[in-house]
Structures are given as structure tokens and as C-alpha cells.
XYZ file of N, CA and C in Angstrom:
201
model
N 109.606 80.674 102.148
C 109.271 81.802 101.183
C 108.279 82.743 102.764
N 109.290 83.618 102.940
C 108.369 84.099 104.592
C 107.705 85.828 103.278
N 106.914 85.713 103.686
C 105.789 87.148 103.232
C 105.686 88.240 104.372
N 105.832 89.229 104.358
C 105.523 90.365 105.502
C 104.236 91.227 104.902
N 103.677 91.508 105.754
C 102.322 92.506 105.506
C 102.461 93.312 106.931
N 101.935 94.762 105.765
C 101.485 95.574 106.855
C 100.288 95.789 107.295
N 99.202 96.051 108.267
C 98.566 95.866 108.166
C 97.597 97.102 109.049
N 96.540 97.616 108.691
C 95.938 98.657 109.336
C 94.752 98.842 109.345
N 94.250 99.073 110.049
C 92.624 99.566 110.873
C 92.240 100.690 111.207
N 91.081 100.560 110.913
C 91.086 102.055 111.661
C 89.273 101.832 111.876
N 88.939 102.143 112.665
C 87.855 102.450 113.882
C 87.522 103.631 113.958
N 86.473 103.858 113.777
C 85.634 105.628 114.558
C 84.216 105.755 114.866
N 83.775 106.175 116.332
C 82.858 105.209 117.007
C 81.361 106.280 115.479
N 80.343 104.900 115.765
C 79.456 105.804 114.890
C 78.857 106.983 115.162
N 78.713 107.588 116.439
C 78.028 108.620 117.410
C 79.618 109.917 116.732
N 80.281 109.711 116.712
C 81.301 110.263 115.807
C 81.590 111.080 114.503
N 81.187 109.669 113.878
C 81.539 109.679 112.435
C 79.768 111.124 112.384
N 79.119 110.460 112.824
C 78.037 111.371 112.451
C 78.132 112.443 113.027
N 79.234 113.347 114.161
C 78.540 114.295 114.829
C 80.111 115.241 113.783
N 80.544 114.222 113.134
C 82.365 114.987 112.630
C 82.114 114.694 111.030
N 83.459 115.032 110.582
C 83.636 114.545 109.295
C 84.772 113.653 108.367
N 84.587 113.308 110.339
C 85.605 111.952 109.763
C 85.263 110.587 109.349
N 85.931 109.535 108.665
C 85.192 108.862 107.856
C 86.357 108.067 107.843
N 86.614 106.499 108.403
C 87.324 105.887 108.705
C 88.151 105.472 106.970
N 86.968 105.514 106.448
C 87.648 104.780 104.891
C 88.649 105.925 104.334
N 88.156 106.736 104.736
C 89.127 108.321 103.388
C 90.388 107.736 103.967
N 90.561 107.965 105.695
C 91.610 107.776 106.495
C 92.790 106.274 106.101
N 91.847 105.710 106.449
C 92.345 104.204 105.498
C 93.436 104.032 104.488
N 92.362 104.940 103.529
C 92.538 104.961 101.792
C 94.067 106.087 101.798
N 94.137 107.306 102.309
C 94.809 107.796 102.585
C 96.401 107.737 103.323
N 96.683 107.217 104.163
C 97.468 106.174 104.921
C 98.052 104.463 104.798
N 97.217 103.966 103.509
C 97.678 103.069 102.999
C 98.514 103.064 102.054
N 99.003 104.619 101.512
C 99.550 105.035 99.732
C 101.632 104.852 100.894
N 101.611 104.937 101.547
C 103.224 104.432 102.548
C 103.385 102.939 102.471
N 102.497 102.693 102.977
C 102.806 100.474 102.526
C 102.663 100.325 101.507
N 102.198 100.748 100.173
C 101.760 100.301 98.694
C 100.995 99.324 99.546
N 99.956 100.375 100.173
C 98.454 98.723 100.197
C 97.333 99.516 99.566
N 96.158 98.624 99.828
C 94.865 98.897 99.507
C 93.893 98.285 100.610
N 93.001 98.852 99.916
C 92.084 98.939 101.123
C 90.838 99.704 101.431
N 89.697 99.411 101.788
C 89.047 100.008 102.489
C 88.200 99.932 103.344
N 86.165 100.418 103.181
C 85.515 100.173 104.139
C 84.166 100.713 104.850
N 83.770 100.772 105.525
C 82.906 102.020 105.703
C 83.081 103.188 106.914
N 82.133 104.221 106.419
C 83.188 105.233 107.116
C 83.514 105.374 108.845
N 82.778 104.223 109.901
C 82.754 103.675 110.405
C 84.062 103.269 110.831
N 84.606 102.516 109.531
C 85.310 101.505 110.210
C 85.794 100.367 108.991
N 87.350 100.758 108.206
C 87.513 100.208 107.229
C 89.679 99.811 107.528
N 89.967 99.055 106.608
C 91.464 97.716 107.342
C 91.752 97.987 106.071
N 92.980 97.779 105.880
C 94.162 97.939 104.222
C 95.016 97.293 104.839
N 96.146 96.777 104.064
C 97.218 95.816 103.817
C 98.408 96.038 102.511
N 99.797 96.047 103.666
C 100.205 96.892 101.994
C 102.031 95.600 102.487
N 103.130 96.207 101.289
C 103.937 95.227 101.352
C 105.276 95.558 101.345
N 105.159 97.247 102.012
C 106.265 98.086 101.978
C 106.285 98.803 103.437
N 106.994 97.381 104.106
C 107.560 97.823 105.547
C 108.033 99.333 106.346
N 109.390 99.343 105.021
C 109.636 100.885 104.980
C 108.553 101.927 105.291
N 107.528 101.985 105.091
C 106.646 103.397 104.877
C 105.762 103.862 106.676
N 106.376 102.474 106.957
C 105.772 102.778 108.660
C 106.015 103.898 109.186
N 107.256 104.351 109.109
C 107.317 105.462 110.113
C 106.573 106.969 109.310
N 106.539 106.633 107.941
C 105.633 108.584 107.434
C 104.315 108.019 107.767
N 103.816 106.618 107.777
C 102.492 106.538 108.071
C 102.072 106.917 109.023
N 103.140 106.806 110.746
C 103.025 106.579 112.092
C 102.826 108.717 111.797
N 103.600 108.460 110.826
C 104.113 110.566 111.502
C 102.498 110.476 110.216
N 102.281 110.785 109.516
C 101.299 111.378 108.475
C 99.767 110.572 109.575
N 99.406 109.553 110.137
C 98.611 108.752 111.310
C 98.795 110.311 112.469
N 99.820 110.675 113.107
C 99.530 111.697 113.671
C 98.833 113.153 113.452
N 99.273 113.285 112.318
C 98.744 114.896 112.394
C 97.396 114.328 111.960
N 97.054 113.594 111.721
C 95.091 113.713 111.740
C 94.798 113.964 113.479
N 94.976 114.096 113.867
C 94.532 114.428 115.493
C 95.542 115.374 116.412
């Protein structure tokens, strides 16, 4: 049996988190929907995993729009 997963990780420097409204946990939760994933973390570091590999292009496009 071959298992395939998509892993998503977001790290934001603590200084940037303090100086802006950026939040890695919120970013990961929003992006993980495209891979039918779940996860979370802290404002400066979060990760998620999912199994919907065909959601990667949509995830990538959504991520590019964040910045």
C-alpha cells in the first residue's frame, strides 16, 4: 500500500508577527483546505498535512496571493 500526503509548513519571524497581522496558524488553516488537510500551530510556526494531491495547484495559487 502506497500512502501519499501533502505537507504544508509556514514559518514567520517573531518580529514580523509582532509588527504585522500575519499569523502562520491562520495561513496554514486557510491553505490546508485545498489538500483536505488539517493542522495548526502558533502565530509564528504552523504545519498541516492532507491527502488531496490534486489540490496542490490551487493551494499554490492561493499562497501566492497572500504576499
